[in-house]
């Protein structure tokens, strides 16, 4: 990802990105039923590095499997690239945790940009205190081995009903998480920045008592003239 693209995506909302993607016919890019463990007041942005879980089978998943340094969950934590977001397919099942605070701490220390699961985290209140954006469905204390077996690393997955391919751009804010196909990330970032500037102008006008008719959307050309003047005055 280009550094300038990352910087632009740090300053736009997931809601705005939803609209930009919708204009291109992409209607199903927001990960469903996933929310921040704790809002951070800043965006999470990075390329996706994926981990896929499958249903666990008891004979394959005793606690002793964690002694194996090649265990896929452990390998994912130790190989997720700096600046990437670890996205986990936990089959939308939060009854057993996708990971806990020790693994997420390790991911943070290694420079991970964030972590997302459509399952749950154990030790979630400790994870909430970490300086890494983390998103899940809900807290979940049972170990992942109870229901999930980590099976694949950095392959296409589904997370919260969204297709996620390695390298896709992941953006999370204090509401939710969206997946941007990597080949259009630059243009989506550019458009979202423009949309955000206009939305900020609109909010200011609405707070001042102006109607949204002709303003949002801008069907009245006079509003575009006012917007240009507003941008010049505000350095936007």
Tab-separated table of C-alpha atoms in Angstrom:
chain	number	residue	atom	x	y	z
A	1	UNK	CA	0.000	0.000	0.000
A	2	UNK	CA	1.252	3.481	-0.832
A	3	UNK	CA	2.049	5.572	2.249
A	4	UNK	CA	-0.103	8.396	0.894
A	5	UNK	CA	-3.052	6.016	0.480
A	6	UNK	CA	-2.682	4.847	4.063
A	7	UNK	CA	-2.572	8.455	5.244
A	8	UNK	CA	-5.750	9.348	3.342
A	9	UNK	CA	-7.609	6.317	4.701
A	10	UNK	CA	-6.626	7.270	8.234
A	11	UNK	CA	-8.818	10.351	7.937
A	12	UNK	CA	-12.074	8.998	6.480
A	13	UNK	CA	-14.948	7.059	8.009
A	14	UNK	CA	-16.038	3.534	7.178
A	15	UNK	CA	-19.471	4.985	6.345
A	16	UNK	CA	-17.941	7.239	3.687
A	17	UNK	CA	-15.952	4.332	2.276
A	18	UNK	CA	-19.181	2.304	2.092
A	19	UNK	CA	-20.691	4.997	-0.126
A	20	UNK	CA	-17.619	5.219	-2.355
A	21	UNK	CA	-17.614	1.443	-2.861
A	22	UNK	CA	-21.380	1.353	-3.404
A	23	UNK	CA	-20.938	3.724	-6.355
A	24	UNK	CA	-18.779	1.016	-7.931
A	25	UNK	CA	-21.368	-1.684	-7.306
A	26	UNK	CA	-19.632	-3.144	-4.245
A	27	UNK	CA	-22.401	-3.477	-1.666
A	28	UNK	CA	-21.090	-6.115	0.713
A	29	UNK	CA	-17.716	-4.907	1.980
A	30	UNK	CA	-18.532	-4.057	5.611
A	31	UNK	CA	-17.776	-6.894	8.021
A	32	UNK	CA	-21.007	-7.756	9.806
A	33	UNK	CA	-21.497	-8.118	13.569
A	34	UNK	CA	-17.971	-6.978	14.378
A	35	UNK	CA	-17.175	-3.955	16.533
A	36	UNK	CA	-14.179	-2.465	18.349
A	37	UNK	CA	-13.212	-4.120	21.606
A	38	UNK	CA	-12.693	-0.506	22.665
A	39	UNK	CA	-12.844	2.597	20.452
A	40	UNK	CA	-9.392	4.069	19.824
A	41	UNK	CA	-10.342	7.431	18.326
A	42	UNK	CA	-8.195	6.692	15.288
A	43	UNK	CA	-8.521	4.523	12.213
A	44	UNK	CA	-6.969	1.119	11.679
A	45	UNK	CA	-5.496	0.823	8.174
A	46	UNK	CA	-3.407	-1.925	6.623
A	47	UNK	CA	-3.267	-4.771	4.116
A	48	UNK	CA	-5.027	-7.961	5.141
A	49	UNK	CA	-3.048	-10.953	6.389
A	50	UNK	CA	-5.474	-13.793	6.959
A	51	UNK	CA	-5.992	-16.789	9.222
A	52	UNK	CA	-8.742	-19.331	8.628
A	53	UNK	CA	-10.317	-21.536	11.276
A	54	UNK	CA	-12.357	-24.666	10.567
A	55	UNK	CA	-14.561	-26.688	12.935
A	56	UNK	CA	-12.452	-28.423	15.552
A	57	UNK	CA	-12.344	-32.170	15.915
A	58	UNK	CA	-11.490	-33.381	19.396
A	59	UNK	CA	-8.788	-35.862	18.421
A	60	UNK	CA	-6.881	-33.130	16.553
A	61	UNK	CA	-7.121	-30.341	19.094
A	62	UNK	CA	-5.823	-31.231	22.567
A	63	UNK	CA	-4.060	-28.423	24.457
A	64	UNK	CA	-0.736	-30.007	23.547
A	65	UNK	CA	-1.005	-28.765	19.932
A	66	UNK	CA	0.126	-25.340	21.157
A	67	UNK	CA	3.546	-26.850	21.905
A	68	UNK	CA	4.086	-27.173	18.164
A	69	UNK	CA	5.875	-24.030	16.844
A	70	UNK	CA	4.262	-24.713	13.480
A	71	UNK	CA	0.735	-24.403	14.846
A	72	UNK	CA	-1.010	-22.106	12.302
A	73	UNK	CA	-2.410	-19.715	14.914
A	74	UNK	CA	1.048	-19.178	16.394
A	75	UNK	CA	2.669	-18.930	12.965
A	76	UNK	CA	0.139	-16.279	11.923
A	77	UNK	CA	1.002	-14.149	14.939
A	78	UNK	CA	4.742	-14.561	14.323
A	79	UNK	CA	4.645	-13.912	10.562
A	80	UNK	CA	1.986	-11.226	10.112
A	81	UNK	CA	3.974	-8.422	8.445
A	82	UNK	CA	4.578	-5.114	10.149
A	83	UNK	CA	1.809	-2.692	9.212
A	84	UNK	CA	-0.633	-5.454	8.234
A	85	UNK	CA	-4.005	-6.259	9.795
A	86	UNK	CA	-4.553	-9.845	10.920
A	87	UNK	CA	-8.056	-10.847	9.767
A	88	UNK	CA	-9.441	-14.103	11.148
A	89	UNK	CA	-12.259	-16.243	9.799
A	90	UNK	CA	-13.771	-17.767	12.927
A	91	UNK	CA	-16.932	-18.896	11.131
A	92	UNK	CA	-18.964	-16.135	12.818
A	93	UNK	CA	-18.869	-18.245	15.972
A	94	UNK	CA	-17.803	-16.397	19.135
A	95	UNK	CA	-18.471	-19.299	21.484
A	96	UNK	CA	-14.725	-19.988	21.543
A	97	UNK	CA	-12.031	-17.329	21.328
A	98	UNK	CA	-10.005	-16.572	18.218
A	99	UNK	CA	-7.077	-15.413	20.381
A	100	UNK	CA	-6.257	-13.895	23.748
A	101	UNK	CA	-4.301	-10.996	25.172
A	102	UNK	CA	-0.862	-12.639	25.051
A	103	UNK	CA	-1.049	-13.336	21.311
A	104	UNK	CA	-2.515	-9.920	20.534
A	105	UNK	CA	0.200	-8.286	22.621
A	106	UNK	CA	2.798	-10.165	20.571
A	107	UNK	CA	1.126	-9.008	17.357
A	108	UNK	CA	1.206	-5.421	18.613
A	109	UNK	CA	4.877	-5.593	19.604
A	110	UNK	CA	5.746	-6.974	16.166
A	111	UNK	CA	4.143	-3.929	14.541
A	112	UNK	CA	0.751	-5.245	13.465
A	113	UNK	CA	-1.653	-2.486	12.471
A	114	UNK	CA	-4.659	-4.246	14.009
A	115	UNK	CA	-6.637	-7.450	14.346
A	116	UNK	CA	-10.158	-8.446	13.288
A	117	UNK	CA	-12.188	-11.581	13.946
A	118	UNK	CA	-15.812	-12.466	13.334
A	119	UNK	CA	-15.550	-14.555	16.499
A	120	UNK	CA	-14.559	-13.420	19.985
A	121	UNK	CA	-11.466	-12.609	22.044
A	122	UNK	CA	-10.657	-13.960	25.460
A	123	UNK	CA	-9.117	-11.507	27.940
A	124	UNK	CA	-10.958	-8.852	25.952
A	125	UNK	CA	-10.728	-6.154	28.625
A	126	UNK	CA	-6.951	-6.568	28.667
A	127	UNK	CA	-6.887	-6.396	24.870
A	128	UNK	CA	-8.964	-3.216	25.131
A	129	UNK	CA	-6.110	-1.574	27.042
A	130	UNK	CA	-3.508	-2.426	24.397
A	131	UNK	CA	-2.369	0.177	21.886
A	132	UNK	CA	-3.570	-1.855	18.912
A	133	UNK	CA	-7.016	-1.635	17.284
A	134	UNK	CA	-8.922	-4.879	17.837
A	135	UNK	CA	-12.369	-5.836	16.542
A	136	UNK	CA	-14.538	-8.813	17.437
A	137	UNK	CA	-18.120	-9.965	17.919
A	138	UNK	CA	-18.049	-10.274	21.712
A	139	UNK	CA	-15.882	-11.488	24.591
A	140	UNK	CA	-15.296	-15.240	24.664
A	141	UNK	CA	-13.347	-17.052	27.363
A	142	UNK	CA	-13.062	-20.655	26.018
A	143	UNK	CA	-9.873	-21.419	24.114
A	144	UNK	CA	-10.192	-21.578	20.333
A	145	UNK	CA	-9.433	-25.315	20.472
A	146	UNK	CA	-12.886	-25.866	21.973
A	147	UNK	CA	-14.590	-25.208	18.619
A	148	UNK	CA	-12.030	-23.997	16.088
A	149	UNK	CA	-8.927	-25.393	14.434
A	150	UNK	CA	-6.528	-22.913	12.834
A	151	UNK	CA	-5.877	-24.434	9.431
A	152	UNK	CA	-4.774	-21.900	6.766
A	153	UNK	CA	-2.628	-18.769	6.706
A	154	UNK	CA	-2.858	-15.919	4.195
A	155	UNK	CA	-5.482	-17.476	1.952
A	156	UNK	CA	-8.835	-16.039	0.813
A	157	UNK	CA	-11.316	-16.160	3.680
A	158	UNK	CA	-14.780	-15.021	4.668
A	159	UNK	CA	-15.007	-12.735	7.687
A	160	UNK	CA	-18.412	-11.541	8.812
A	161	UNK	CA	-19.930	-12.403	5.422
A	162	UNK	CA	-17.265	-10.453	3.500
A	163	UNK	CA	-14.723	-11.972	1.114
A	164	UNK	CA	-11.220	-11.039	2.218
A	165	UNK	CA	-8.229	-11.677	-0.022
A	166	UNK	CA	-4.645	-11.325	1.213
A	167	UNK	CA	-3.479	-7.795	0.477
A	168	UNK	CA	-6.957	-6.266	0.434
A	169	UNK	CA	-6.998	-3.006	2.354
A	170	UNK	CA	-8.661	-3.146	5.764
A	171	UNK	CA	-10.018	0.036	7.342
A	172	UNK	CA	-11.622	0.164	10.769
A	173	UNK	CA	-12.994	3.109	12.698
A	174	UNK	CA	-14.836	3.392	16.002
A	175	UNK	CA	-17.954	1.900	14.357
A	176	UNK	CA	-16.921	-0.984	12.129
A	177	UNK	CA	-14.512	-2.499	9.589
A	178	UNK	CA	-14.563	-2.431	5.794
A	179	UNK	CA	-12.570	-4.315	3.154
A	180	UNK	CA	-11.359	-2.453	0.043
A	181	UNK	CA	-10.149	-4.534	-2.921
A	182	UNK	CA	-6.473	-3.716	-3.193
A	183	UNK	CA	-6.573	-2.841	-6.903
A	184	UNK	CA	-8.930	0.109	-6.311
A	185	UNK	CA	-7.662	1.246	-2.904
A	186	UNK	CA	-5.848	4.323	-4.240
A	187	UNK	CA	-8.843	5.701	-6.120
A	188	UNK	CA	-11.254	4.893	-3.290
A	189	UNK	CA	-8.990	6.760	-0.866
A	190	UNK	CA	-8.916	9.800	-3.160
A	191	UNK	CA	-12.684	9.817	-3.558
A	192	UNK	CA	-13.301	9.322	0.161
A	193	UNK	CA	-11.122	12.314	1.009
A	194	UNK	CA	-13.167	14.473	-1.373
A	195	UNK	CA	-16.430	13.115	0.019
A	196	UNK	CA	-15.278	13.760	3.575
A	197	UNK	CA	-14.441	17.371	2.808
A	198	UNK	CA	-17.893	17.949	1.352
A	199	UNK	CA	-19.594	16.140	4.239
A	200	UNK	CA	-17.745	18.343	6.731
A	201	UNK	CA	-18.988	21.389	4.836
A	202	UNK	CA	-22.527	20.006	4.850
A	203	UNK	CA	-22.471	19.362	8.607
A	204	UNK	CA	-21.344	22.931	9.218
A	205	UNK	CA	-24.148	24.282	7.024
A	206	UNK	CA	-26.795	22.050	8.622
A	207	UNK	CA	-25.720	23.085	12.123
A	208	UNK	CA	-26.142	26.675	10.984
A	209	UNK	CA	-29.759	25.928	10.124
A	210	UNK	CA	-29.618	25.274	6.378
A	211	UNK	CA	-31.873	22.698	4.709
A	212	UNK	CA	-30.395	19.529	3.268
A	213	UNK	CA	-32.502	19.994	0.114
A	214	UNK	CA	-30.133	20.885	-2.691
A	215	UNK	CA	-27.214	20.585	-0.287
A	216	UNK	CA	-26.984	16.861	0.345
A	217	UNK	CA	-26.707	15.733	-2.374
A	218	UNK	CA	-25.489	18.903	-4.063
A	219	UNK	CA	-28.218	19.385	-6.656
A	220	UNK	CA	-28.111	23.167	-6.210
A	221	UNK	CA	-25.014	24.534	-7.977
A	222	UNK	CA	-24.821	27.441	-5.561
A	223	UNK	CA	-23.850	25.018	-2.819
A	224	UNK	CA	-20.863	23.851	-4.851
A	225	UNK	CA	-19.745	27.459	-5.189
A	226	UNK	CA	-20.059	27.902	-1.431
A	227	UNK	CA	-18.185	24.649	-0.907
A	228	UNK	CA	-15.278	25.848	-3.072
A	229	UNK	CA	-15.105	29.049	-1.025
A	230	UNK	CA	-15.283	27.025	2.205
A	231	UNK	CA	-12.419	24.770	1.094
A	232	UNK	CA	-10.242	27.721	0.194
A	233	UNK	CA	-10.926	29.372	3.554
A	234	UNK	CA	-10.289	26.164	5.512
A	235	UNK	CA	-7.299	24.857	3.571
A	236	UNK	CA	-9.187	21.714	2.531
